PDB file of C-alpha atoms in Angstrom:
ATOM      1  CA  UNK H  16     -52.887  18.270 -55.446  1.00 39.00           C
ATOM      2  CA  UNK H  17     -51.262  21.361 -53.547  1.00 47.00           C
ATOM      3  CA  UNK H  18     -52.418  23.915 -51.807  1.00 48.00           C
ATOM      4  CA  UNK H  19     -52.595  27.122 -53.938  1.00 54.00           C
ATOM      5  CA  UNK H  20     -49.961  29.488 -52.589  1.00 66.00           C
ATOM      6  CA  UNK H  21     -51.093  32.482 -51.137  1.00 83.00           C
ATOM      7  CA  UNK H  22     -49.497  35.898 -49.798  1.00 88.00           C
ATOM      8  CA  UNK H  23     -49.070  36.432 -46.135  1.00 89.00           C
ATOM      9  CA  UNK H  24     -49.027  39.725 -44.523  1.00 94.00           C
ATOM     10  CA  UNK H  25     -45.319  40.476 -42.818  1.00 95.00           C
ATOM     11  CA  UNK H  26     -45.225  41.500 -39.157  1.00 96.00           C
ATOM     12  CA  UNK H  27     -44.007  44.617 -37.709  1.00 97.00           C
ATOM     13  CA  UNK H  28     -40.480  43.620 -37.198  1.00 98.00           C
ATOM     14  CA  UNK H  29     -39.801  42.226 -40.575  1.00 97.00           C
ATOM     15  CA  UNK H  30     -41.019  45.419 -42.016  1.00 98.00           C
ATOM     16  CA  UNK H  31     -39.005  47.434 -39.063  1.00 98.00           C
ATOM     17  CA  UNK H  32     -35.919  45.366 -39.909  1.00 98.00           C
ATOM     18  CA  UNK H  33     -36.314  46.150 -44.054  1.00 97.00           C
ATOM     19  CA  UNK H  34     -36.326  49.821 -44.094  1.00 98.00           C
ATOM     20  CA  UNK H  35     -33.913  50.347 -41.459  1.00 98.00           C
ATOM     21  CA  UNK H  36     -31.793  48.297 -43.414  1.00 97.00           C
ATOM     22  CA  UNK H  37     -32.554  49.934 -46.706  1.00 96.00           C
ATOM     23  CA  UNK H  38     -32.363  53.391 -45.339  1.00 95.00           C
ATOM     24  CA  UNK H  39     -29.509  52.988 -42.975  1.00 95.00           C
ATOM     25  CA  UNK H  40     -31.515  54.417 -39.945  1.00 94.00           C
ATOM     26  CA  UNK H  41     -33.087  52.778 -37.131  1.00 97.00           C
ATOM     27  CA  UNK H  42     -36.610  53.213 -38.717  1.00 98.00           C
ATOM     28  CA  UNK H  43     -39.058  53.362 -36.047  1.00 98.00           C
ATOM     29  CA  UNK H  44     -42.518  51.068 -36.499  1.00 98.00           C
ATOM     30  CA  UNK H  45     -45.596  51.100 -34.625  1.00 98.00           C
ATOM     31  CA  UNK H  46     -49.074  50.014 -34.789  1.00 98.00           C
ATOM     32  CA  UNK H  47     -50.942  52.880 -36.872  1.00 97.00           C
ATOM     33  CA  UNK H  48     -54.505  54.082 -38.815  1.00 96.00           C
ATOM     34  CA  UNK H  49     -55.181  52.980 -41.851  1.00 96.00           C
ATOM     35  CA  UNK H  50     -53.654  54.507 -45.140  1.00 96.00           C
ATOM     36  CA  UNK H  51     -56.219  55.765 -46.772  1.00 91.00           C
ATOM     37  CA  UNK H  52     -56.239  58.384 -49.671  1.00 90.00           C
ATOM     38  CA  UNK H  53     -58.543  61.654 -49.512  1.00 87.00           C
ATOM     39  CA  UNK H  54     -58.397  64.971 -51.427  1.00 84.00           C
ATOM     40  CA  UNK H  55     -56.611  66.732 -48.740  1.00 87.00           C
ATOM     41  CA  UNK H  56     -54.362  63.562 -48.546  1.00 91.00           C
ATOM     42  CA  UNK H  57     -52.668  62.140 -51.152  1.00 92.00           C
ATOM     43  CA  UNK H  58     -50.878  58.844 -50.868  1.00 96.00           C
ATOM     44  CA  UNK H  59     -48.508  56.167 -52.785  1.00 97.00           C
ATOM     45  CA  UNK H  60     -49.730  53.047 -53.886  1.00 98.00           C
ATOM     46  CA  UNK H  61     -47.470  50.203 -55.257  1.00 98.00           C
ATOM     47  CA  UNK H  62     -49.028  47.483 -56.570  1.00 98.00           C
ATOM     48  CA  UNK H  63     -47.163  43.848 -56.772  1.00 97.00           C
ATOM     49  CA  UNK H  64     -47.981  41.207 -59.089  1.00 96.00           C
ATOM     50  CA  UNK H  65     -47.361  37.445 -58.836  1.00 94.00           C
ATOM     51  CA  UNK H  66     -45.956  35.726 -62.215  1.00 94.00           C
ATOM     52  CA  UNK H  67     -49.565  35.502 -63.399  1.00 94.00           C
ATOM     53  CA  UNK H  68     -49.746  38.825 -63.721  1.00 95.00           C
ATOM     54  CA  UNK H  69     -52.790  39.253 -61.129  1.00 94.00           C
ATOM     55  CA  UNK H  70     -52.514  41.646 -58.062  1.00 95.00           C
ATOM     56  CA  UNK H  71     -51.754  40.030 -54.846  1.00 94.00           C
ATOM     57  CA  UNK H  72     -50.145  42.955 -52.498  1.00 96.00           C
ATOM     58  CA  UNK H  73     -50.498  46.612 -51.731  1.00 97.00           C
ATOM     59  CA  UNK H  74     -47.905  48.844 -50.061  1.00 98.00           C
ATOM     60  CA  UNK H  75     -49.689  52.055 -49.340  1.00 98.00           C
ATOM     61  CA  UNK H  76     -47.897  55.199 -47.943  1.00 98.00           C
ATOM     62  CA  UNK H  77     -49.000  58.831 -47.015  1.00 97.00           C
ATOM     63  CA  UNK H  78     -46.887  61.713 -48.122  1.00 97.00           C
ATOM     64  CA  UNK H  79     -44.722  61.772 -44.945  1.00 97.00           C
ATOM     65  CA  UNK H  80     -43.866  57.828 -45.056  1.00 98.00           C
ATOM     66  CA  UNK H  81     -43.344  58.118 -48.929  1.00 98.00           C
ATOM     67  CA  UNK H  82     -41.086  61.380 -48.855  1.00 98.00           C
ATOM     68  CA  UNK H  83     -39.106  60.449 -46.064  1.00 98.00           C
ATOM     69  CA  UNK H  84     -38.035  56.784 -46.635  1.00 98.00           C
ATOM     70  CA  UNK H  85     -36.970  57.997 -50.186  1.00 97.00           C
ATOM     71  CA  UNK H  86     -35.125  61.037 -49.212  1.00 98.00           C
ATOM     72  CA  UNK H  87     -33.373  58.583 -46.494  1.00 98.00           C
ATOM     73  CA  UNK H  88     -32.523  55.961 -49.425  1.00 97.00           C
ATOM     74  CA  UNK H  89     -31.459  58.450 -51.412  1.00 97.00           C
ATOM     75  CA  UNK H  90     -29.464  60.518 -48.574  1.00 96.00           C
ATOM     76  CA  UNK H  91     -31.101  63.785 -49.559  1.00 95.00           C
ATOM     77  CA  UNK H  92     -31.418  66.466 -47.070  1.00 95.00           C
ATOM     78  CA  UNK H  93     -34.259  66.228 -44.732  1.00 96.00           C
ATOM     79  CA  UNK H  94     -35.585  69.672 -45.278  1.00 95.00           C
ATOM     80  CA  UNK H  95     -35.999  69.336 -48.928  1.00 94.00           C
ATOM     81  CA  UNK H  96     -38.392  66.175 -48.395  1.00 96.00           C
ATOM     82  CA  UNK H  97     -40.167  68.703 -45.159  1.00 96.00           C
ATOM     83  CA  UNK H  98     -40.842  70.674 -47.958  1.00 95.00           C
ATOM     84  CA  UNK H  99     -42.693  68.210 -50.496  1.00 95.00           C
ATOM     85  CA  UNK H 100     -44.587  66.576 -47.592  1.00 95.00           C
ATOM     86  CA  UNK H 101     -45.375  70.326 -45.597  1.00 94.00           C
ATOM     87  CA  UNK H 102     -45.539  72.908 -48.595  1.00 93.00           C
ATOM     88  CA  UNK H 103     -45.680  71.029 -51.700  1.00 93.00           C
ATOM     89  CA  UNK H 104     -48.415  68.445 -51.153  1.00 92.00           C
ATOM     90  CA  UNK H 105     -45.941  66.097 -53.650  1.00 93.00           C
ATOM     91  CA  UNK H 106     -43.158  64.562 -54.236  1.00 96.00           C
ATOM     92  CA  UNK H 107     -40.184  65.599 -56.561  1.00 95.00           C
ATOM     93  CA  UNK H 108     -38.977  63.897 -59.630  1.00 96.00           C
ATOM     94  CA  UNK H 109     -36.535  62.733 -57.685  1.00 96.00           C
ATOM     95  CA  UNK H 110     -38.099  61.684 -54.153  1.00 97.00           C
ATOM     96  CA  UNK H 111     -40.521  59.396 -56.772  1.00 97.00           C
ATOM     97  CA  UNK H 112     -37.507  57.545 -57.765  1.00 97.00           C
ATOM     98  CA  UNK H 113     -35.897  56.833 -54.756  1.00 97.00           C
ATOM     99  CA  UNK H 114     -39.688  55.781 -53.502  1.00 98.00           C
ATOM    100  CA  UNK H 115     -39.809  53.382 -56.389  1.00 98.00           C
ATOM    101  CA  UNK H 116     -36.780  51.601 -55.791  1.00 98.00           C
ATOM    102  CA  UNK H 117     -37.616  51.780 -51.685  1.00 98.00           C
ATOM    103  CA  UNK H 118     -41.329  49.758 -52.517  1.00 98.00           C
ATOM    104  CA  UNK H 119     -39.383  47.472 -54.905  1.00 98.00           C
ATOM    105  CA  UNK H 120     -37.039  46.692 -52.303  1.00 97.00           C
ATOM    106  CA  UNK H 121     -40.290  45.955 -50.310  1.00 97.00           C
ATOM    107  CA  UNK H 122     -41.913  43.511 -52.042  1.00 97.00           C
ATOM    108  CA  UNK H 123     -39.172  40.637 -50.698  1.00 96.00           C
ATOM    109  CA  UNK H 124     -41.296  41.460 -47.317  1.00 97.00           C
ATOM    110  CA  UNK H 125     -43.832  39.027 -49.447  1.00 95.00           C
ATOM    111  CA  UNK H 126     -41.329  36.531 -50.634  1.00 93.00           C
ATOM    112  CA  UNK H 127     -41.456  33.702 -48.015  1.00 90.00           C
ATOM    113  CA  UNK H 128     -41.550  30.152 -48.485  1.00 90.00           C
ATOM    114  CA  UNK H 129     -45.160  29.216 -49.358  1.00 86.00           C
ATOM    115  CA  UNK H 130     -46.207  32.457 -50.824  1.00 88.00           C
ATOM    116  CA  UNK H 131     -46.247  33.235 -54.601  1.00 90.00           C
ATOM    117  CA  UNK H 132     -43.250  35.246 -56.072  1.00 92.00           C
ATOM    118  CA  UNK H 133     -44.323  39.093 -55.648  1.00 95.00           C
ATOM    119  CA  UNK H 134     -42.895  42.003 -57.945  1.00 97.00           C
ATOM    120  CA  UNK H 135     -43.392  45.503 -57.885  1.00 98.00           C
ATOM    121  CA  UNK H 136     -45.757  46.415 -61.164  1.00 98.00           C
ATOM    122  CA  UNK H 137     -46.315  49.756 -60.524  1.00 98.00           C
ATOM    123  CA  UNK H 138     -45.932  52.702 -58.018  1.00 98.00           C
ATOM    124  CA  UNK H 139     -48.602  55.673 -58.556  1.00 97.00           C
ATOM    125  CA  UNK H 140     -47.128  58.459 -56.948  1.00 95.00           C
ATOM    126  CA  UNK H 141     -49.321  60.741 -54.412  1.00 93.00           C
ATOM    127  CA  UNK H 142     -51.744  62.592 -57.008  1.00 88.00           C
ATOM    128  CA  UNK H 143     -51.776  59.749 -59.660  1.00 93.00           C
ATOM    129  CA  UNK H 144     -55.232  58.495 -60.631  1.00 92.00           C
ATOM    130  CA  UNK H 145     -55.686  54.959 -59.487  1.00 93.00           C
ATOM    131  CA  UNK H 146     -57.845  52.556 -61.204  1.00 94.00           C
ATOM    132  CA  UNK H 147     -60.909  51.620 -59.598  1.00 92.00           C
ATOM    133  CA  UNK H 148     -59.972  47.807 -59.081  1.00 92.00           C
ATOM    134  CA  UNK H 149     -56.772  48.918 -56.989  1.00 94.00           C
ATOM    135  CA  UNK H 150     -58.608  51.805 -55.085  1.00 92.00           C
ATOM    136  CA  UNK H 151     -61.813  49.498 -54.018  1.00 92.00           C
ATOM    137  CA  UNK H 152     -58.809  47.304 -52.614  1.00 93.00           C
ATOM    138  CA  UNK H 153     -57.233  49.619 -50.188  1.00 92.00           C
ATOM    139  CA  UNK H 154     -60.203  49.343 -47.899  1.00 88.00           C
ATOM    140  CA  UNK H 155     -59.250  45.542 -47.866  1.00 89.00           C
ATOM    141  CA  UNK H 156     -59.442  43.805 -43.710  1.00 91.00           C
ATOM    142  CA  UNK H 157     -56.285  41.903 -44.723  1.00 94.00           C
ATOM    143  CA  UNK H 158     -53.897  44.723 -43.715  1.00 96.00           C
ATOM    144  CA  UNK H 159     -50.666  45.419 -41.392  1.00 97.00           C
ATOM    145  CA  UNK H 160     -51.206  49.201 -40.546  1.00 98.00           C
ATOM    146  CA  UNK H 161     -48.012  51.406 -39.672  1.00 98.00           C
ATOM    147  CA  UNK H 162     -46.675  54.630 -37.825  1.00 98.00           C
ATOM    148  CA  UNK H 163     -43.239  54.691 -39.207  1.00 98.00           C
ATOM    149  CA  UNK H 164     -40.342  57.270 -37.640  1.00 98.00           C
ATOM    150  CA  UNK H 165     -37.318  57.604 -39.915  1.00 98.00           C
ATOM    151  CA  UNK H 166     -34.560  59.375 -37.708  1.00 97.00           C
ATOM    152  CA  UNK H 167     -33.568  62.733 -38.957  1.00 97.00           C
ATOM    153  CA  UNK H 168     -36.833  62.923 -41.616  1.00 97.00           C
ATOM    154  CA  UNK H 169     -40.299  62.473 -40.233  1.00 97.00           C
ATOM    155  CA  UNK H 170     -42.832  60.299 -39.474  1.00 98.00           C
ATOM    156  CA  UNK H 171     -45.506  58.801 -41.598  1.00 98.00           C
ATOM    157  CA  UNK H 172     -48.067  55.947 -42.076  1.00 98.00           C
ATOM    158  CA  UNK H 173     -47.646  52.685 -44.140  1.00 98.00           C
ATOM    159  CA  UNK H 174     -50.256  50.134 -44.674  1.00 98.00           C
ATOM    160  CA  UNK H 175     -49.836  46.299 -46.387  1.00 97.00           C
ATOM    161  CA  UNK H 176     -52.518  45.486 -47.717  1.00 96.00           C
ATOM    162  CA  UNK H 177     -53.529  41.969 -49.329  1.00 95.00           C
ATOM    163  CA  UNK H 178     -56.557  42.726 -51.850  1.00 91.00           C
ATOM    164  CA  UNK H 179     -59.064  40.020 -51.582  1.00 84.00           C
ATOM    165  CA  UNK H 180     -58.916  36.844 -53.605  1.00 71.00           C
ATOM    166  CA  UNK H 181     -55.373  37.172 -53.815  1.00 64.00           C
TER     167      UNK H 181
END
């Protein structure tokens, strides 16, 4: 019998090497705090799935990280995503979108030989109610946490997180 296969956290520089590639830009990546959702600071929170269906990665991003890697996918002006993250307290419509497809884009970061196939299920944009199972898992030890720079946009934090018993 087999080992079951089981997700493994990326390091820095594979996540470094992803969204500067997605985004064009030499994307910045540091060691950072934890992602972590309060009133005052609302955050993203894509879930990924393996082909059971059953959670088995987080990708959690504060406004800055989540309005600035989509406005860079999605070459929107910088200003317009300084505004969600500065005035706003959300994202557009539109800065949502390009999010989604820049956390789908994300989950090959968990795609390495060994590790159970990982899809995006969901995003919940900043201000979306998450369910209680996903929220008690952000708190998870299992975690890469992030300072992320993208040239021309802003900085932000991202945190991986792999929810326990995944």
């Amino acid at each position: 019998m087999s080992a079951p296969l089981t997700v493994v956290l990326p390091d820095a520089k594979a996540v470094k090497d992803m969204l500067t590639g997605l985004v064009g830009k030499p994307v910045s990546v540091a060691p950072g705090a934890p992602v972590t959702p309060t009133p005052r600071s609302p955050v993203s929170v894509a879930v990924y799935v393996d082909p059971s269906m059953s959670v088995n990665a987080l990708c959690v991003l504060d406004l800055g990280a989540s309005a600035y890697t989509g406005a860079a996918l999605a070459l929107l002006p910088p200003g317009g995503a300084q505004d969600a993250v500065e005035e706003d307290g959300e994202l557009t419509s539109m800065l949502t979108e390009a999010l989604h497809e820049v956390v789908n884009v994300l989950s090959a970061l968990f795609n390495v030989p060994g590790a159970p196939h990982s899809k995006l299920y969901k995003l919940y944009a900043p201000g979306d109610d998450l369910p209680g199972d996903i929220a008690g898992s952000l708190a998870d030890f299992n975690r890469l946490d992030l300072a992320i720079d993208v040239p021309g946009y802003g900085k932000g934090g991202l945190s991986l997180v792999i929810p326990s018993g995944a």
